[in-house]
Coordinates of C-alpha atoms in Angstrom, one line a residue:
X1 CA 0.0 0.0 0.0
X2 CA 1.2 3.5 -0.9
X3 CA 2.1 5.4 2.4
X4 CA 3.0 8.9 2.4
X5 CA 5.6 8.6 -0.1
X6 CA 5.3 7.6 -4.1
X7 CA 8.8 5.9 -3.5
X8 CA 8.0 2.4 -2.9
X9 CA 11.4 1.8 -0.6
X10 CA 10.4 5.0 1.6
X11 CA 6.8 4.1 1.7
X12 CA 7.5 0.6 3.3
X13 CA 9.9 1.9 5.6
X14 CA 7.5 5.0 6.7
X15 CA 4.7 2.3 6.9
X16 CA 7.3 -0.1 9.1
X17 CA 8.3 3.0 11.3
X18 CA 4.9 4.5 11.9
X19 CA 3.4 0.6 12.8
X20 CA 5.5 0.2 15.5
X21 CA 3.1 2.5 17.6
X22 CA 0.4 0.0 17.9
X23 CA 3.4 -0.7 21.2
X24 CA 4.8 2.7 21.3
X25 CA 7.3 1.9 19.1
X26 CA 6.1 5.4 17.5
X27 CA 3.6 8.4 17.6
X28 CA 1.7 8.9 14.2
X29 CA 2.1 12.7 14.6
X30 CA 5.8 12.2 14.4
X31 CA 6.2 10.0 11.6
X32 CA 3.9 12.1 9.7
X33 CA 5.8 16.0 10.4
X34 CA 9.0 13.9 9.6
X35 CA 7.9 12.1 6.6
X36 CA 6.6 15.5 5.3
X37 CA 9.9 17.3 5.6
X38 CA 11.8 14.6 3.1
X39 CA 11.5 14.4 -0.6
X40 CA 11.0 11.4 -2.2
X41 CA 13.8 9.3 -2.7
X42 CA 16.3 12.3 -0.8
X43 CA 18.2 9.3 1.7
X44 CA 20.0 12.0 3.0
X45 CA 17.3 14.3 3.9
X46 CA 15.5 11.0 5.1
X47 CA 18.5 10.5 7.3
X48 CA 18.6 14.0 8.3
X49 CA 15.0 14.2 9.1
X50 CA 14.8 11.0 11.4
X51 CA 17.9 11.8 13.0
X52 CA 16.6 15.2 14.7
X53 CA 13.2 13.9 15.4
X54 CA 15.0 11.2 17.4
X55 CA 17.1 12.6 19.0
X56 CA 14.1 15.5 19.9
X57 CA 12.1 12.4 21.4
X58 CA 15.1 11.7 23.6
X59 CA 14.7 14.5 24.6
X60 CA 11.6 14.6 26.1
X61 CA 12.8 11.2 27.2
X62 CA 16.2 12.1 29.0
X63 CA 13.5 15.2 30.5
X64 CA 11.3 12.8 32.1
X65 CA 13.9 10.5 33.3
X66 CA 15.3 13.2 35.2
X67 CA 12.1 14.5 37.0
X68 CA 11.4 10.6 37.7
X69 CA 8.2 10.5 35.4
X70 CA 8.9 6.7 34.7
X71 CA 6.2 6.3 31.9
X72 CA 6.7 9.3 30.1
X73 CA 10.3 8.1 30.2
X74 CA 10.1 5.3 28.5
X75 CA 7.5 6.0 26.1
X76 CA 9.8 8.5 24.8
X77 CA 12.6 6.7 24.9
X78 CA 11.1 3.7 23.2
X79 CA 9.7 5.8 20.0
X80 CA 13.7 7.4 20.1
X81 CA 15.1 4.1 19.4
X82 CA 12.9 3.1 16.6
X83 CA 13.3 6.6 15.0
X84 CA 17.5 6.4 15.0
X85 CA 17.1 2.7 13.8
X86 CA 15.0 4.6 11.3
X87 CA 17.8 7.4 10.4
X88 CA 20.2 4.8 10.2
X89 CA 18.8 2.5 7.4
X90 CA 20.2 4.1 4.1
X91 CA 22.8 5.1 5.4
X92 CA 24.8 2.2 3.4
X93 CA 27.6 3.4 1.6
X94 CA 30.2 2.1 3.6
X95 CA 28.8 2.2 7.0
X96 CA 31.5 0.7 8.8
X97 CA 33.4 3.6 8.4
X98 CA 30.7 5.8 8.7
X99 CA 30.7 8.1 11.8
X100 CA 27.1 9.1 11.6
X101 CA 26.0 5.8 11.0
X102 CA 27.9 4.4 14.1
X103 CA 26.4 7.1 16.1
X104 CA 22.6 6.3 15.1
X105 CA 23.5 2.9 15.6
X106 CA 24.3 3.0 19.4
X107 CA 21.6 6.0 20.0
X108 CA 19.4 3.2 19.0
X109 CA 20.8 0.6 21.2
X110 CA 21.2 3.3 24.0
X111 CA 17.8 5.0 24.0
X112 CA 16.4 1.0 23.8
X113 CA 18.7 -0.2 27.2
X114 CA 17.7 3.0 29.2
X115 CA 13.8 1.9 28.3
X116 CA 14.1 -1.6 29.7
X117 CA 14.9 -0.9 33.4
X118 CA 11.4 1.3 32.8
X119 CA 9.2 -1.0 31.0
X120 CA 6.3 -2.9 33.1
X121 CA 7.8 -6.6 32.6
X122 CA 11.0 -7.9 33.6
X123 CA 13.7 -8.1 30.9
X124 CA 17.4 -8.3 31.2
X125 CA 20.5 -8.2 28.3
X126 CA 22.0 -11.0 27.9
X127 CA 25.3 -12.4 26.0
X128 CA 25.4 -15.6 24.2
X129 CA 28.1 -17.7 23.8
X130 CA 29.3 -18.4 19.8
X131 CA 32.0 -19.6 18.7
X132 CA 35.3 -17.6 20.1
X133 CA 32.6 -14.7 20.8
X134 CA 29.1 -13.5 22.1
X135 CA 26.0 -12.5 20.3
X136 CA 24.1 -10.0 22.1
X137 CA 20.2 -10.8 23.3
X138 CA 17.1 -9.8 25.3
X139 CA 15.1 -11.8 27.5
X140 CA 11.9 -10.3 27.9
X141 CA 9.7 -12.0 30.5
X142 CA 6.2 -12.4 31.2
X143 CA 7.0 -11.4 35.1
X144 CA 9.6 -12.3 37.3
X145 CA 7.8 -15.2 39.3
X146 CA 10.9 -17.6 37.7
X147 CA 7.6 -19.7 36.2
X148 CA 9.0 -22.0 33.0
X149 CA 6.6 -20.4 30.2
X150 CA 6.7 -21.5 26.6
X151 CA 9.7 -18.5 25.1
X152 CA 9.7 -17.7 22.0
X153 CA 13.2 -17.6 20.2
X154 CA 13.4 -14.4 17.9
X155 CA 15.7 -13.2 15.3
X156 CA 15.2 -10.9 12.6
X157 CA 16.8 -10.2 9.3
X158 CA 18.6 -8.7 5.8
X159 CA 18.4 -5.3 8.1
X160 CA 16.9 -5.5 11.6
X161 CA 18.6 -5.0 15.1
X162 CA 17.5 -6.7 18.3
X163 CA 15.9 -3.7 20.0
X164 CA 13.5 -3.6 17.0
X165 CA 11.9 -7.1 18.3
X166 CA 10.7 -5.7 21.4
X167 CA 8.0 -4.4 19.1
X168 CA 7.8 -6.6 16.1
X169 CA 7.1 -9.7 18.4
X170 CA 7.7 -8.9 22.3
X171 CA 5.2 -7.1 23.9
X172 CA 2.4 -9.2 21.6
X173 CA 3.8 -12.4 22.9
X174 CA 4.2 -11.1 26.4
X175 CA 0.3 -10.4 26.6
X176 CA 0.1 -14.3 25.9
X177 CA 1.9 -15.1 27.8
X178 CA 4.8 -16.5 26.1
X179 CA 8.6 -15.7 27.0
X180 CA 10.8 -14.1 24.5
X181 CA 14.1 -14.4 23.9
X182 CA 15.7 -12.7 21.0
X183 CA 18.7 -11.7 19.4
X184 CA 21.1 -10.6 16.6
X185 CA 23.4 -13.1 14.7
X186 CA 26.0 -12.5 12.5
X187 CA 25.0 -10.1 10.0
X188 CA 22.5 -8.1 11.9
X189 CA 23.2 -5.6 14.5
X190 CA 26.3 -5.5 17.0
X191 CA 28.0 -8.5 15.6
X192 CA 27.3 -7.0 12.3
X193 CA 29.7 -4.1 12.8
X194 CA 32.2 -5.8 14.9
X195 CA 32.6 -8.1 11.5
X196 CA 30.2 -11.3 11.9
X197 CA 28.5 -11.6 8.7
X198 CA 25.6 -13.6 7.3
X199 CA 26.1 -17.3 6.9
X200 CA 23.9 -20.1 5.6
X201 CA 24.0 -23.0 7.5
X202 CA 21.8 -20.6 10.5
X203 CA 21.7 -23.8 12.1
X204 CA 24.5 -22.8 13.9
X205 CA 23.8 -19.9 15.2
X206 CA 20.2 -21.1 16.7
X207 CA 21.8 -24.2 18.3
X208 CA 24.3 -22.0 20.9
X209 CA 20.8 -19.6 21.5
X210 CA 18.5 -22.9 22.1
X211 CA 21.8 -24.5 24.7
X212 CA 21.1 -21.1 26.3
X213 CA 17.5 -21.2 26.5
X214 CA 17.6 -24.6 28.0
X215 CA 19.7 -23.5 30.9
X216 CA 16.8 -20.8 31.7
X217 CA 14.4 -21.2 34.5
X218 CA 11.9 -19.4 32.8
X219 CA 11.7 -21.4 29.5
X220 CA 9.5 -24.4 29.2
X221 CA 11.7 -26.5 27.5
X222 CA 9.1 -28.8 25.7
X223 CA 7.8 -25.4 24.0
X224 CA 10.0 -23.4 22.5
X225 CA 8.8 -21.8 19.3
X226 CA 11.1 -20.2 16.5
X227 CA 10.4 -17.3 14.8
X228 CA 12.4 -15.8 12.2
X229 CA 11.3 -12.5 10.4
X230 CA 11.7 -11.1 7.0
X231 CA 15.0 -12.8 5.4
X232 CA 14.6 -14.7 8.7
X233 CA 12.1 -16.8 6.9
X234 CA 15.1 -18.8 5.3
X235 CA 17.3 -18.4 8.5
X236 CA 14.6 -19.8 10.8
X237 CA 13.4 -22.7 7.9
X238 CA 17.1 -23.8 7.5
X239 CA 17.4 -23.9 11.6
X240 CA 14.7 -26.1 12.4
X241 CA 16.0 -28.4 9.7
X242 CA 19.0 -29.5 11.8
X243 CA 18.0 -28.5 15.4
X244 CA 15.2 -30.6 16.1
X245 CA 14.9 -29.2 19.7
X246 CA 12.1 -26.4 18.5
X247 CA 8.5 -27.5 19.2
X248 CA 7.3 -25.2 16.5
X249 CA 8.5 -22.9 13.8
X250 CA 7.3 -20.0 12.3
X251 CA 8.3 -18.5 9.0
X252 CA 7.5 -14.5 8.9
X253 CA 7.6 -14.6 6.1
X254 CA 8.4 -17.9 4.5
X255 CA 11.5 -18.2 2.0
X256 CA 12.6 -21.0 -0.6
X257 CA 15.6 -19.4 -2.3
X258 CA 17.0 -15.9 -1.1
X259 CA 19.6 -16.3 -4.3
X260 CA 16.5 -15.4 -7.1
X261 CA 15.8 -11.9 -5.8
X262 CA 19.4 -10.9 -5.5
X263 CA 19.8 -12.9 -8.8
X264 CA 17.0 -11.0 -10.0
X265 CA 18.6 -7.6 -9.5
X266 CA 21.7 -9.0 -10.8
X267 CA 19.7 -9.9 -14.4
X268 CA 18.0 -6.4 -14.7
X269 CA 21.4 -4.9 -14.1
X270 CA 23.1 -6.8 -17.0
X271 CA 19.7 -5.8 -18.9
X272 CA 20.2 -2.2 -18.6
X273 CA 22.2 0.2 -20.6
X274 CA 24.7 1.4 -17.9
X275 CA 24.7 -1.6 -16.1
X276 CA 23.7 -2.0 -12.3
X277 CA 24.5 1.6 -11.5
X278 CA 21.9 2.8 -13.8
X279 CA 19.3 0.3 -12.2
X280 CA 20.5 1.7 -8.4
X281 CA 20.2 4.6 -9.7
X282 CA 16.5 5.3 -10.2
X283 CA 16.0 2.4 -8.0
X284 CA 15.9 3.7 -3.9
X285 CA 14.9 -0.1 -2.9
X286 CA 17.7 -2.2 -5.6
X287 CA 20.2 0.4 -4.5
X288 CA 19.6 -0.3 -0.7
X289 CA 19.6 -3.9 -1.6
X290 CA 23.0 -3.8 -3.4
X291 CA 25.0 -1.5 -0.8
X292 CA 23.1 -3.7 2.4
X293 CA 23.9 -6.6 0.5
X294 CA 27.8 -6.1 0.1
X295 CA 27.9 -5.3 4.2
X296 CA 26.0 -7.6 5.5
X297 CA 27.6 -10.5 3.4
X298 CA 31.1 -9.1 3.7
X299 CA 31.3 -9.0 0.0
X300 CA 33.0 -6.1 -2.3
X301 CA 31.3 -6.5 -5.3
X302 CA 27.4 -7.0 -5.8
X303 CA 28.5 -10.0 -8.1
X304 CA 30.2 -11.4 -5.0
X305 CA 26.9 -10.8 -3.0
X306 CA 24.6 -12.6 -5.4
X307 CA 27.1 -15.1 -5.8
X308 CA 27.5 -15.5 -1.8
X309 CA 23.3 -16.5 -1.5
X310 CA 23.6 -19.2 -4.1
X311 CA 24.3 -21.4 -0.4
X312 CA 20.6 -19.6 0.7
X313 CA 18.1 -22.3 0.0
X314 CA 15.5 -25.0 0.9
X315 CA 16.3 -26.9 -1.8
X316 CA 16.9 -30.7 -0.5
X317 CA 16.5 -29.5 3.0
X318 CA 12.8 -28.6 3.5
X319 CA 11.8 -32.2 4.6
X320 CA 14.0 -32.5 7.0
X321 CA 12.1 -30.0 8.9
X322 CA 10.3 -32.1 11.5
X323 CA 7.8 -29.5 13.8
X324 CA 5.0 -28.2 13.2
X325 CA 5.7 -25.2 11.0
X326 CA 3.5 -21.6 10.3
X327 CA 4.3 -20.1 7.1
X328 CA 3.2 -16.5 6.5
X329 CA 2.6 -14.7 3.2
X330 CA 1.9 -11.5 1.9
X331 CA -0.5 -10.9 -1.4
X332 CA 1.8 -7.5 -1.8
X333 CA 5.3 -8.8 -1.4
X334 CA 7.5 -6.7 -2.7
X335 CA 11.2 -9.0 -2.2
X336 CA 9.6 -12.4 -1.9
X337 CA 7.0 -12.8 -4.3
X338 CA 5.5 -16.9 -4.3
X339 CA 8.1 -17.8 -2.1
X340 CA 6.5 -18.7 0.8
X341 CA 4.0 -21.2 -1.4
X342 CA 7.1 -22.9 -2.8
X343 CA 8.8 -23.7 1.0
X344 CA 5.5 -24.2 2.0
X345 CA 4.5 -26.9 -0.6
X346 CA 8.7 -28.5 -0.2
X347 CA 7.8 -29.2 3.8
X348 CA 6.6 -32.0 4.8
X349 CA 6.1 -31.5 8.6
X350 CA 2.8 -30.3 9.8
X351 CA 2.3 -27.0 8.6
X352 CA -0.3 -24.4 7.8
X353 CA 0.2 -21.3 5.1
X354 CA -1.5 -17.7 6.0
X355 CA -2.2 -15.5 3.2
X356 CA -2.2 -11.6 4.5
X357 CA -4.4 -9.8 2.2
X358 CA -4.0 -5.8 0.5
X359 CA -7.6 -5.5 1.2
X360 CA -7.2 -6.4 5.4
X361 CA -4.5 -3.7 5.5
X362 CA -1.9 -6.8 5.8
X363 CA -0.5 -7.4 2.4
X364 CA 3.0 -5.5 3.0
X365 CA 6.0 -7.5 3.5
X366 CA 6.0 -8.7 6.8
X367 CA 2.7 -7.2 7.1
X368 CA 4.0 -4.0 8.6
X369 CA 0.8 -1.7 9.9
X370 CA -0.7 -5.1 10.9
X371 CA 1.1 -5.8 13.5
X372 CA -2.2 -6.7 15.5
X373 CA -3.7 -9.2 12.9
X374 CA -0.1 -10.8 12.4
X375 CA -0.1 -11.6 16.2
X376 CA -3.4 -12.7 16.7
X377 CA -3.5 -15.6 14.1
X378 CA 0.1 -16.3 15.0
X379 CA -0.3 -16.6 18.4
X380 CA -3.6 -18.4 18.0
X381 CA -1.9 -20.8 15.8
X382 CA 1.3 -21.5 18.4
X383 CA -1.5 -21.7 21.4
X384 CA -3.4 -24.6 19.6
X385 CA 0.2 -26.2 18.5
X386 CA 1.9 -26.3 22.0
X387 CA -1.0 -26.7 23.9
X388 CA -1.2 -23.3 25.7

């Protein structure tokens, strides 16, 4: 759906921003005296924009803080963290050596860890132990009565951070009653910049997170659900092929092959007079794909990138995933188009597809502005699976 901008890259992310108020992730007068300052397809003004109404927001949050108004606190600081994740996202260039981009980066992670002490359920940081180093995670809890609950097990994507979950997935599951434990793997977030990029075989990344989970008080080990979001559709499928410790698995939204998109690009570049530059060019969404892509991968080249997802697939995998499984689709899918049908139809678990509609406000990608409707029937769905 077309959201305050004709740019189809900037309207998604407006849309993605602005949803995240349904938990105070954001206020909709905010978005929309941002959104109005930016011309379309302007990244830097975009940039720009988001940065100063963020850091205005903290603001009022830093304010509060200080005069002991707890709420107001972190209702600010909340919306401040989503708005610098916000500021950061185009900036893409070459990030790692970008000093603005570092900054928004640990606003977001700051504003975020000075809102947990303040929100209404327990939730602690905690470190993970992979391979010679940590990954960095949140516990959010239901309350602190040390009761095992079913947990879910969170990650996100091709661009997400770990303080983004808290409204993506948290604070719906908390209200069921469900545990969450999420977290950024290589290629996301802090282990992102500190050089972790994105690998295939997820598998074994999940694995150290479940080890964790198990030594938890608060997680029911028999129900432990998987959820991966966005490009964490593959991450998450390929996961619960090998660890078998998952009761249930859900796939939001579900991928086959993340090489065709990227090859996809790839094609229309070759296609085009002026190559791949000329596509990026008058392209905000293929050139965010080609400059994320070379970071998050570790690549150089876009050639390299698209090359690098050729490992990225379901392909002679899919039925060796063995719980119940919840794929999600969306009719407007902008990345993923009939992928979710095709790892849907290759599984041969129990499973059950969901088809999010245009004309139920839910046919985004990842069905962002429907963050009420995606909860409901996936919660519903995990309650009748693991017997809640």
């Amino acid at each position: 759906m077309k959201f305050l901008f004709d740019d189809e890259s900037f309207s998604f992310e407006a849309l993605r921003a602005a949803g995240y108020a349904a938990y105070a992730g954001a206020d909709l007068g905010e978005v929309l005296v941002t959104c109005r300052q930016i011309p379309e397809a302007d990244e830097k003004a975009w940039s720009t924009q988001w940065a100063e109404t963020a850091a205005r927001i903290e603001g009022i949050g830093r304010d509060a803080l200080a005069g002991g108004h707890r709420v107001s606190a972190r209702e600010a600081l909340l919306r401040a963290s989503n708005y610098y994740r916000v500021a950061d996202f185009y900036r893409r260039d070459d990030p790692a050596h970008d000093p603005e981009s570092t900054r928004l980066s640990k606003a977001a992670q700051q504003t975020f860890a000075d809102a947990v002490p303040l929100l209404d359920t327990p939730a602690r940081a905690l470190t993970i132990p992979y391979e010679d180093t940590t990954l960095p995670a949140y516990l959010f809890l239901v309350d602190d009565s040390g009761t095992p609950r079913p947990t879910v097990v969170f990650h996100g994507g091709f661009d997400s951070i770990v303080e983004e979950s808290y409204f993506a997935i948290a604070v719906g599951a908390l209200r069921r009653g469900y545990n969450v434990l999420a977290f950024d793997g290589p290629g996301q977030g802090t282990p992102l910049r500190q050089g972790l990029y994105f690998r295939p075989d997820w598998e074994a990344v999940v694995t150290p997170v479940i080890d964790l989970a198990l030594t938890l008080p608060e997680v029911d080990n028999d129900k432990i659900a998987l959820i991966g979001m966005s490009m964490g559709g593959y991450l998450a499928a390929r996961a619960a092929a090998f660890e078998h410790r998952i009761a249930a698995c859900v796939l939001y939204d579900g991928i086959y092959d993340l090489h065709e998109p990227f090859s996809a690009v790839a094609a229309q570049g070759s296609s085009t007079p002026g190559g791949l530059d000329a596509v990026t060019a008058g392209n905000t969404g293929a050139s965010w794909v080609a400059r994320n892509g070379k970071w998050t991968f570790g690549k150089s080249t876009f050639d390299e990138v698209v090359e690098a997802t050729k490992g990225y697939t379901m392909a002679g995998i899919a039925d060796r995933v063995t719980c119940p499984t919840l794929v999600l689709d969306a009719e407007n899918d902008q990345f993923f188009a009939d992928q979710p049908e095709r790892v849907f139809d290759a599984l041969t678990c129990e499973k059950k597809l969901i088809l999010f509609r245009e004309d139920e406000g839910a046919g985004e990608h990842c069905h962002e502005g429907a963050l009420f409707l995606f909860h409901q029937r996936t919660f519903d769905w995990l309650d009748t699976i693991l017997a809640i």
